[in-house]
XYZ file of N, CA and C in Angstrom:
690
model
N -5.964 20.205 15.173
C -6.708 19.254 15.153
C -7.255 19.251 13.532
N -7.310 17.848 13.032
C -7.658 17.844 11.753
C -9.508 18.055 11.259
N -9.278 18.555 10.262
C -10.545 19.041 9.431
C -11.711 18.265 9.848
N -12.926 18.127 10.257
C -13.978 17.364 9.562
C -14.413 16.943 9.005
N -14.350 15.652 8.072
C -14.528 15.179 6.698
C -16.471 15.586 6.939
N -17.331 15.166 8.012
C -18.589 15.444 7.357
C -19.095 16.623 7.269
N -18.152 17.824 7.298
C -18.412 18.725 6.844
C -18.060 19.586 6.056
N -17.400 19.029 5.011
C -16.750 18.752 3.809
C -18.071 19.043 2.566
N -17.703 19.600 1.476
C -18.695 19.826 0.399
C -18.745 18.655 -0.123
N -19.921 18.695 -1.001
C -19.602 17.102 -1.757
C -18.944 16.812 -2.715
N -18.052 18.048 -3.110
C -17.253 17.658 -4.231
C -15.694 18.326 -3.714
N -14.787 17.790 -4.414
C -13.445 18.413 -4.162
C -13.156 19.698 -4.754
N -12.373 20.599 -4.114
C -12.627 21.997 -4.221
C -11.703 22.156 -5.818
N -11.652 23.408 -6.154
C -10.947 23.645 -7.511
C -9.325 24.465 -7.198
N -8.391 24.453 -7.445
C -8.889 24.354 -9.149
C -8.748 22.522 -9.827
N -9.651 22.715 -10.843
C -9.393 21.546 -11.148
C -8.489 20.768 -11.928
N -7.194 21.976 -12.663
C -6.538 20.576 -13.266
C -5.380 20.485 -11.990
N -5.574 20.910 -10.848
C -4.394 20.254 -9.630
C -4.453 18.708 -9.282
N -5.556 18.123 -10.109
C -5.540 16.386 -9.853
C -6.220 15.829 -11.134
N -5.521 14.696 -11.594
C -6.358 14.105 -12.590
C -7.620 13.877 -13.054
N -7.837 13.695 -13.717
C -9.685 13.181 -14.064
C -9.894 12.349 -13.502
N -9.032 10.565 -13.144
C -9.154 10.057 -12.595
C -9.411 10.047 -10.817
N -8.776 10.887 -10.491
C -8.299 11.110 -9.271
C -9.201 11.842 -8.580
N -10.121 12.892 -9.394
C -11.052 13.908 -8.820
C -12.454 12.738 -8.943
N -12.650 12.068 -10.054
C -13.778 11.160 -9.721
C -13.565 10.857 -8.775
N -12.189 9.596 -8.405
C -12.287 8.784 -7.080
C -12.496 9.366 -5.632
N -11.996 10.758 -5.520
C -12.256 11.700 -4.661
C -13.806 12.257 -4.284
N -14.137 12.241 -5.653
C -15.782 12.780 -5.758
C -16.604 11.789 -5.172
N -16.245 10.360 -5.537
C -16.917 9.344 -5.041
C -16.699 9.083 -3.870
N -15.624 8.863 -2.667
C -15.012 8.763 -1.577
C -15.706 9.848 -0.809
N -15.838 11.325 -1.400
C -16.455 12.245 -0.244
C -18.085 12.245 -0.563
N -18.666 11.753 -1.958
C -19.755 10.891 -1.332
C -20.342 10.175 -0.386
N -19.088 9.227 -0.101
C -19.323 7.847 0.464
C -19.546 8.538 2.088
N -18.621 9.808 2.147
C -18.729 9.699 3.363
C -19.299 11.152 3.892
N -20.511 11.237 2.862
C -20.777 12.524 3.132
C -22.255 12.011 4.168
N -21.774 13.101 5.539
C -23.073 12.738 6.226
C -22.522 11.940 7.491
N -21.664 11.380 7.361
C -21.566 10.390 8.260
C -20.407 11.124 9.503
N -20.546 10.924 10.381
C -19.985 11.010 11.614
C -18.183 10.738 11.971
N -17.356 11.210 11.972
C -15.903 11.243 11.469
C -14.913 11.881 12.405
N -16.124 12.823 13.514
C -15.108 13.629 13.993
C -14.361 13.148 15.243
N -13.992 12.209 15.165
C -13.472 11.292 16.272
C -12.259 10.921 15.732
N -12.160 10.905 14.075
C -11.003 10.276 13.144
C -9.730 11.327 12.785
N -9.259 10.735 11.889
C -8.013 11.950 11.655
C -8.246 12.047 10.080
N -9.435 11.388 9.278
C -9.447 11.936 8.173
C -9.646 13.305 8.086
N -9.254 13.648 6.455
C -8.839 15.265 6.148
C -9.907 15.491 5.678
N -10.512 16.988 5.626
C -11.439 17.474 4.424
C -10.901 17.407 3.020
N -11.533 17.992 2.692
C -11.733 17.888 0.818
C -10.462 18.845 0.293
N -10.367 19.916 1.372
C -9.577 20.523 0.584
C -7.864 20.387 1.461
N -7.917 19.635 2.484
C -6.782 19.143 2.982
C -6.445 17.936 2.211
N -7.255 16.939 1.595
C -6.943 15.919 0.720
C -6.276 16.221 -0.518
N -6.580 17.352 -1.019
C -5.838 17.768 -2.374
C -5.130 18.151 -1.680
N -4.283 19.341 -0.641
C -3.160 19.291 -1.123
C -2.063 18.599 -0.077
N -1.971 17.779 0.551
C -1.481 16.852 1.306
C -1.256 15.981 -0.333
N -2.254 15.317 -0.563
C -1.719 14.830 -2.205
C -1.142 15.326 -3.616
N -1.457 16.886 -3.290
C -0.183 17.393 -4.431
C 1.751 17.619 -3.349
N 1.308 17.379 -2.606
C 2.582 17.613 -1.292
C 3.237 16.562 -1.954
N 2.831 15.337 -1.347
C 3.404 14.155 -1.576
C 3.494 13.233 -2.961
N 3.218 14.199 -4.294
C 3.382 13.873 -5.659
C 5.007 13.336 -6.074
N 5.939 14.329 -5.042
C 7.506 14.124 -5.479
C 7.344 12.650 -4.846
N 6.868 12.207 -3.809
C 7.349 10.330 -3.702
C 6.692 9.308 -5.115
N 7.604 8.535 -5.473
C 7.120 7.350 -6.450
C 5.997 6.712 -5.966
N 5.718 6.283 -4.698
C 3.916 5.749 -4.515
C 3.266 6.698 -4.992
N 3.065 7.889 -4.156
C 1.832 8.622 -4.386
C 1.847 8.974 -6.471
N 3.025 9.475 -6.596
C 3.098 9.938 -7.909
C 2.671 8.551 -9.157
N 2.942 7.470 -8.820
C 2.986 6.283 -9.695
C 1.455 6.049 -9.386
N 1.014 6.117 -8.549
C -0.476 5.351 -8.164
C -1.536 6.503 -7.990
N -1.183 7.586 -8.760
C -2.566 8.678 -8.187
C -2.588 8.763 -6.742
N -1.725 8.394 -5.627
C -3.209 8.609 -4.533
C -3.405 9.619 -3.635
N -4.565 9.277 -3.201
C -5.130 10.391 -2.441
C -4.531 10.570 -0.986
N -4.180 10.963 -0.555
C -3.986 10.938 0.976
C -5.287 11.114 2.028
N -5.522 10.401 2.334
C -7.035 10.322 3.561
C -7.015 10.700 5.185
N -6.114 10.550 5.030
C -5.929 10.994 6.817
C -4.386 11.460 7.452
N -4.132 12.077 8.228
C -2.891 12.706 8.927
C -3.280 12.646 10.323
N -2.947 11.097 10.586
C -2.743 11.209 12.031
C -1.598 11.840 12.795
N -0.956 12.685 12.358
C 0.269 13.341 13.015
C 1.601 12.369 13.163
N 1.885 11.121 12.445
C 3.185 10.187 12.449
C 3.365 10.335 11.613
N 3.630 11.193 10.714
C 3.892 11.544 9.004
C 3.317 9.967 8.373
N 2.321 9.430 9.158
C 1.875 8.061 7.997
C 0.617 8.325 7.397
N 0.550 7.930 6.394
C -0.847 7.811 6.076
C -1.670 7.000 5.178
N -2.828 7.033 5.001
C -3.604 5.751 3.883
C -4.046 6.793 2.503
N -3.769 6.195 2.134
C -3.596 7.095 -0.139
C -4.676 6.239 -0.557
N -5.794 6.720 -0.893
C -6.647 5.711 -1.818
C -6.283 6.405 -3.323
N -5.741 4.763 -3.795
C -5.126 4.545 -5.335
C -6.215 5.116 -6.523
N -5.803 6.000 -7.150
C -6.722 6.214 -8.652
C -6.175 5.730 -9.546
N -4.910 4.995 -9.872
C -4.369 4.817 -10.971
C -4.190 3.260 -11.142
N -4.306 2.348 -12.485
C -4.170 1.235 -12.125
C -2.719 0.811 -11.931
N -2.474 -0.705 -11.381
C -3.309 -1.754 -11.426
C -3.685 -2.036 -10.015
N -3.474 -0.971 -9.044
C -4.595 -1.028 -7.986
C -5.405 0.006 -7.108
N -6.136 0.499 -8.125
C -7.126 1.649 -8.580
C -8.050 1.180 -7.982
N -8.415 2.191 -7.034
C -9.725 1.792 -5.726
C -9.278 1.332 -4.441
N -7.964 1.037 -4.119
C -6.976 -0.009 -3.531
C -6.377 0.770 -1.970
N -6.457 0.696 -1.027
C -5.908 2.230 -0.250
C -4.535 1.481 0.199
N -3.767 2.252 0.140
C -2.257 1.966 0.380
C -1.889 2.948 1.641
N -0.936 1.930 2.722
C -0.639 2.553 3.650
C 0.521 3.324 3.275
N 0.862 4.093 3.791
C 2.510 4.889 3.241
C 3.036 4.848 4.735
N 4.145 4.272 4.657
C 4.701 4.883 5.973
C 6.026 5.079 5.772
N 6.676 6.281 6.923
C 7.298 6.974 6.814
C 8.787 6.064 7.184
N 9.009 5.130 8.045
C 9.887 4.349 8.449
C 9.326 2.781 8.628
N 8.449 2.448 8.240
C 8.111 0.986 8.190
C 7.620 0.770 6.765
N 6.903 -0.252 7.050
C 6.651 -1.198 5.597
C 5.497 -0.903 4.956
N 5.460 -0.456 4.095
C 4.234 0.359 3.023
C 3.651 -0.904 2.269
N 2.302 -1.039 2.098
C 2.285 -1.822 1.590
C 0.094 -1.756 1.632
N -0.214 -1.617 0.585
C -1.946 -2.226 0.322
C -2.482 -2.957 1.595
N -3.227 -1.826 2.355
C -3.647 -2.740 3.239
C -5.242 -3.231 3.220
N -6.553 -2.651 1.911
C -7.354 -2.385 1.987
C -7.664 -2.539 0.499
N -8.760 -3.765 0.483
C -9.119 -3.843 -1.047
C -10.130 -2.861 -1.527
N -10.483 -1.595 -0.717
C -10.954 -1.036 -1.085
C -11.889 0.004 0.013
N -12.021 1.335 -0.494
C -12.798 2.639 0.538
C -13.240 1.984 1.539
N -14.528 1.079 1.932
C -15.138 0.293 2.569
C -14.430 -0.374 3.516
N -13.368 -0.978 3.322
C -13.041 -1.999 4.128
C -11.671 -0.864 4.769
N -11.240 0.216 4.523
C -10.324 1.224 5.228
C -11.788 2.542 6.311
N -12.719 2.152 5.869
C -13.755 2.977 6.838
C -14.249 2.243 7.836
N -14.191 1.126 7.398
C -14.616 0.163 8.439
C -13.636 0.203 9.705
N -12.484 0.017 9.547
C -11.506 0.437 10.383
C -11.259 1.380 11.186
N -11.768 2.586 9.940
C -11.600 4.007 10.737
C -12.590 3.758 12.224
N -14.093 3.369 11.738
C -15.331 2.986 12.678
C -14.704 2.451 13.930
N -13.801 1.254 13.615
C -13.403 0.427 14.556
C -12.674 1.003 15.552
N -11.541 1.822 15.331
C -10.485 2.446 15.261
C -11.208 3.295 16.591
N -12.413 4.108 16.059
C -12.496 5.179 16.489
C -13.439 4.692 17.752
N -14.361 3.652 17.407
C -14.913 3.216 18.737
C -14.238 2.751 20.304
N -12.924 2.231 19.271
C -12.277 1.608 20.621
C -11.074 2.185 20.719
N -10.745 3.585 20.756
C -9.880 4.751 20.862
C -8.455 4.190 20.551
N -8.704 3.610 19.142
C -6.894 2.915 19.442
C -6.864 3.220 17.682
N -5.681 3.079 16.974
C -5.201 3.165 16.098
C -5.512 2.660 14.593
N -5.814 3.445 13.304
C -6.448 2.584 12.335
C -5.483 1.225 12.299
N -4.111 1.623 12.210
C -3.206 0.494 11.829
C -3.537 -0.992 12.655
N -3.916 -0.593 13.793
C -4.236 -1.900 14.861
C -5.081 -2.861 14.044
N -5.643 -2.202 13.107
C -6.850 -2.977 12.829
C -6.206 -3.119 10.794
N -5.358 -3.119 10.867
C -4.908 -3.591 9.298
C -4.939 -4.906 9.143
N -4.560 -5.775 7.931
C -5.218 -6.952 7.872
C -3.659 -7.798 8.166
N -3.327 -9.147 8.457
C -1.606 -9.284 8.504
C -0.927 -9.106 7.023
N -2.054 -9.887 6.205
C -1.794 -10.199 5.093
C -1.975 -9.009 3.838
N -1.535 -8.788 2.928
C -2.341 -7.569 2.571
C -3.133 -8.590 1.236
N -4.315 -7.755 0.757
C -5.270 -8.509 -0.330
C -4.575 -8.424 -1.675
N -4.421 -9.770 -2.205
C -3.720 -9.716 -3.827
C -4.249 -8.768 -4.605
N -3.636 -8.183 -5.456
C -4.642 -7.708 -6.439
C -4.905 -8.051 -7.340
N -6.083 -7.880 -7.604
C -7.213 -8.989 -9.262
C -6.126 -8.264 -10.610
N -5.417 -7.407 -10.337
C -4.649 -7.041 -11.953
C -2.959 -7.984 -11.530
N -3.282 -8.865 -11.462
C -1.669 -9.624 -10.745
C -0.818 -9.575 -11.773
N -0.823 -9.174 -13.405
C 0.055 -8.958 -14.295
C 0.806 -7.226 -14.698
N -0.272 -6.498 -13.878
C -0.329 -5.238 -13.705
C 0.591 -4.773 -12.781
N 0.042 -5.524 -11.640
C 0.918 -5.173 -10.268
C 2.877 -5.977 -10.994
N 2.581 -7.094 -11.152
C 3.961 -7.491 -11.736
C 5.251 -6.186 -12.520
N 4.092 -5.605 -13.485
C 4.748 -4.857 -14.792
C 5.279 -3.492 -13.617
N 3.981 -3.341 -12.716
C 4.480 -1.922 -12.026
C 5.965 -2.249 -11.138
N 5.913 -3.458 -10.551
C 7.514 -3.817 -9.892
C 8.633 -3.515 -10.572
N 8.201 -4.223 -11.722
C 9.778 -4.158 -12.808
C 9.770 -2.664 -13.327
N 8.666 -2.378 -13.124
C 8.897 -0.526 -13.986
C 9.351 -0.202 -12.911
N 9.387 0.188 -11.655
C 10.112 0.583 -10.471
C 11.281 -0.047 -10.377
N 11.476 -1.233 -10.627
C 12.761 -1.994 -10.219
C 13.814 -1.051 -11.229
N 13.075 -0.729 -12.657
C 13.807 -0.291 -13.502
C 14.585 0.909 -13.555
N 13.598 1.865 -12.277
C 13.974 2.878 -12.096
C 15.008 3.405 -10.679
N 16.403 3.839 -10.563
C 16.909 4.336 -9.942
C 16.523 4.761 -8.886
N 15.801 6.218 -9.368
C 14.996 6.860 -8.076
C 13.612 6.158 -7.836
N 13.509 5.089 -7.800
C 12.049 4.696 -7.628
C 12.056 2.785 -7.065
N 13.178 2.825 -7.416
C 13.522 1.302 -6.993
C 13.016 0.773 -5.874
N 13.032 1.466 -5.106
C 12.277 0.913 -3.587
C 11.450 0.926 -3.194
N 10.697 1.947 -4.180
C 9.246 1.878 -3.908
C 8.547 0.461 -4.476
N 9.324 -0.418 -5.100
C 8.895 -1.627 -4.888
C 8.153 -2.606 -4.680
N 9.010 -2.011 -3.175
C 8.641 -2.875 -2.205
C 7.312 -2.896 -1.121
N 6.763 -2.170 -1.687
C 5.383 -1.803 -1.467
C 4.381 -2.798 -1.954
N 4.971 -2.912 -3.284
C 3.674 -3.707 -4.183
C 4.365 -5.493 -4.340
N 4.962 -5.812 -3.451
C 5.374 -7.380 -3.116
C 4.227 -7.880 -2.079
N 3.862 -7.194 -1.649
C 2.547 -7.775 -0.687
C 1.341 -8.168 -1.050
N 1.176 -7.624 -2.528
C 0.076 -7.745 -2.939
C -0.111 -8.853 -3.953
N 1.566 -9.359 -4.670
C 1.198 -10.390 -5.309
C 0.461 -11.866 -4.917
N 0.227 -12.694 -5.558
C -0.263 -13.981 -5.309
C 0.605 -14.785 -5.255
N 1.913 -14.273 -5.239
C 3.344 -15.438 -5.497
C 2.951 -17.079 -6.381
N 2.675 -16.801 -7.459
C 1.632 -17.742 -8.377
C 3.020 -17.609 -9.488
N 3.803 -15.919 -9.854
C 4.440 -15.741 -11.083
C 6.001 -16.054 -10.860
N 6.559 -17.669 -10.780
C 7.314 -17.880 -10.750
C 8.679 -17.003 -11.099
N 8.150 -16.669 -12.474
C 9.236 -15.698 -13.152
C 9.701 -14.690 -12.623
N 8.811 -13.820 -12.234
C 8.809 -12.915 -11.359
C 9.497 -12.852 -10.203
N 9.070 -13.888 -9.086
C 8.891 -14.326 -8.039
C 11.042 -14.867 -8.131
N 11.469 -15.238 -9.323
C 12.940 -15.536 -8.969
C 13.554 -14.709 -9.554
N 13.143 -13.570 -10.418
C 13.910 -11.921 -10.235
C 13.967 -11.403 -8.997
N 12.823 -11.316 -8.449
C 12.871 -10.904 -7.162
C 14.015 -11.413 -6.130
N 13.887 -12.796 -5.921
C 14.393 -13.480 -4.671
C 16.230 -13.347 -5.279
N 16.612 -12.836 -6.664
C 17.731 -12.800 -6.932
C 18.403 -11.314 -7.158
N 17.183 -10.334 -6.765
C 17.573 -9.277 -7.145
C 19.019 -8.227 -5.719
N 19.784 -7.573 -6.903
C 20.500 -7.208 -6.112
C 20.087 -5.864 -4.935
N 19.091 -5.552 -5.105
C 18.729 -4.483 -3.730
C 17.647 -5.934 -2.607
N 18.425 -5.999 -1.437
C 18.638 -7.043 -0.606
C 17.132 -6.336 -0.029
N 16.484 -4.859 0.077
C 14.906 -5.042 0.234
C 14.329 -6.013 -0.367
N 14.365 -6.197 -1.982
C 13.589 -6.530 -2.625
C 13.552 -8.147 -1.912
N 14.292 -8.772 -2.276
C 14.461 -10.014 -1.458
C 14.078 -10.453 -0.451
N 14.395 -9.844 0.560
C 13.503 -9.525 2.209
C 12.407 -9.650 2.036
N 11.553 -8.908 1.045
C 10.632 -8.390 1.251
C 9.605 -9.642 0.526
N 10.191 -10.492 -0.323
C 9.706 -11.391 -1.058
C 10.116 -12.469 0.440
N 10.601 -12.930 0.515
C 10.686 -13.545 1.508
C 9.650 -13.745 2.782
N 9.735 -12.382 3.673
C 8.261 -12.176 4.417
C 7.094 -12.265 3.953
N 6.796 -12.413 2.634
C 5.457 -13.120 2.118
C 5.328 -13.973 2.392
N 6.622 -14.922 1.357
C 6.453 -15.930 2.191
C 6.407 -16.950 3.093
N 7.012 -16.173 3.974
C 6.905 -16.836 5.943
C 5.656 -16.235 6.362
N 4.567 -15.427 5.571
C 3.372 -15.373 6.013
C 2.276 -16.583 5.313
N 2.635 -16.909 3.954
C 1.577 -17.195 3.255
C 2.316 -19.030 2.716
N 3.241 -19.541 3.506
C 4.393 -20.525 2.760
C 3.688 -21.764 1.835
N 4.191 -22.152 0.879
C 3.531 -23.029 -0.054
C 4.660 -23.978 -0.143
N 4.421 -25.344 -0.975
C 5.079 -26.656 -1.004
C 6.111 -25.741 -2.717
N 4.840 -24.918 -3.181
C 5.418 -24.534 -4.381
C 6.726 -23.330 -4.709
N 6.458 -22.935 -3.237
C 7.734 -21.756 -2.915
C 8.569 -22.569 -2.532
N 9.469 -23.620 -2.481
C 10.451 -23.895 -1.394
C 11.654 -23.566 -1.971
N 11.550 -23.536 -3.697
C 12.911 -23.454 -4.629
C 12.917 -21.399 -4.023
N 11.997 -20.541 -4.273
C 12.546 -19.476 -4.600
C 12.355 -19.150 -2.716
N 12.063 -19.657 -1.984
C 12.501 -19.627 -0.350
C 14.125 -19.743 -0.510
N 14.687 -21.197 -1.132
C 15.651 -21.223 -0.559
C 16.722 -20.270 -1.591
N 16.406 -19.538 -2.754
C 17.212 -18.505 -3.284
C 16.935 -16.752 -2.363
N 15.885 -16.842 -2.035
C 15.737 -15.642 -0.485
C 16.915 -16.332 0.190
N 17.111 -17.006 0.465
C 17.629 -17.619 2.253
C 19.218 -17.772 1.418
N 19.669 -17.691 -0.018
C 21.119 -17.802 -0.834
C 21.342 -16.055 -0.707
N 20.579 -15.465 -0.366
C 20.860 -13.782 -1.223
C 22.292 -13.767 -0.513
N 23.417 -12.951 -1.283
C 24.534 -12.565 -0.641
C 24.421 -11.387 0.432
N 23.249 -10.743 1.031
C 22.671 -9.440 1.877
C 22.275 -10.789 3.093
N 23.293 -10.646 4.648
C 22.475 -11.298 5.241
C 20.980 -11.044 5.350
N 20.727 -9.826 5.615
C 19.458 -9.449 6.036
C 18.111 -10.551 4.991
N 18.545 -10.206 3.923
C 17.660 -11.007 3.178
C 17.841 -12.100 3.209
N 19.148 -12.603 3.938
C 19.194 -14.597 3.509
C 18.625 -14.798 4.751
N 18.574 -13.822 6.287
C 17.972 -14.477 7.173
C 16.380 -14.449 6.486
N 16.197 -13.220 6.475
C 14.786 -13.559 5.868
C 13.998 -14.921 5.226
N 14.833 -14.751 4.176
C 15.144 -16.590 3.654
C 14.959 -17.942 3.862
N 15.928 -17.646 5.172
C 16.307 -18.828 5.758
C 14.629 -18.888 6.797
N 14.291 -18.138 7.309
C 12.881 -17.841 8.104
C 11.901 -18.283 7.222
N 11.980 -17.644 5.696
C 10.642 -18.650 4.878
C 10.961 -19.738 4.307
N 12.251 -20.866 4.320
C 12.267 -21.743 4.196
C 12.120 -22.904 5.295
N 11.915 -22.319 6.920
C 11.727 -22.623 7.691
C 9.908 -23.042 7.331
N 9.605 -21.851 7.103
C 7.952 -22.081 7.202
C 7.443 -22.797 6.002
N 8.195 -23.262 5.022
C 8.351 -23.923 4.122
C 7.761 -25.488 4.759
N 8.842 -25.570 4.982
C 9.107 -26.539 5.431
C 8.258 -27.306 6.814
N 7.894 -26.606 7.544
C 6.882 -26.880 8.496
C 5.474 -27.486 8.252
N 5.237 -26.807 7.116
C 4.062 -27.670 6.347
C 3.636 -29.163 6.305
């Protein structure tokens, strides 16, 4: 049974060197926010377990690069992470072990609202994820993060998780993604275009449809169809 975060101390446990200063500040603010509230029916972690899980997952590129704090453990190998590092500091990302990881809430309030609704309806938090990720406030920063991840052989696949946070207006970046040799990148972009079609994305959708890999190309064709239906 996951620990009840409502009984957690107001501050994260020692040792202080376990987390970065910014992560500890985020954690302390989060713990203060939920202090005294009843989340006993949820899968939220205690302060001790947040630190333990967060450090355990630091070998993964997304928690490492974004200073992620693991907020829950529904025992499915999927977790919600409170991001402490820019360009998405304060947002909550869904880290999925076999699905599509992405930012699902712009802030902790959105996450906690979903937690309450899920508990009230005896459903999973994932059932209350928005179909479209909130666009990041720092679009230039997200673009730089994606490019940085794509430049790393070890972290390349993690870039896909941040494509949903784009507002799809940086045509130069979109062209890079649509033609990237990693077909997961082009596919993820095509999926976002299909969710948010606009006439301005017609060329980018066509580039995705022309990708050498059939999985990306098929997603691109769906994006082209979505744009054509406008």
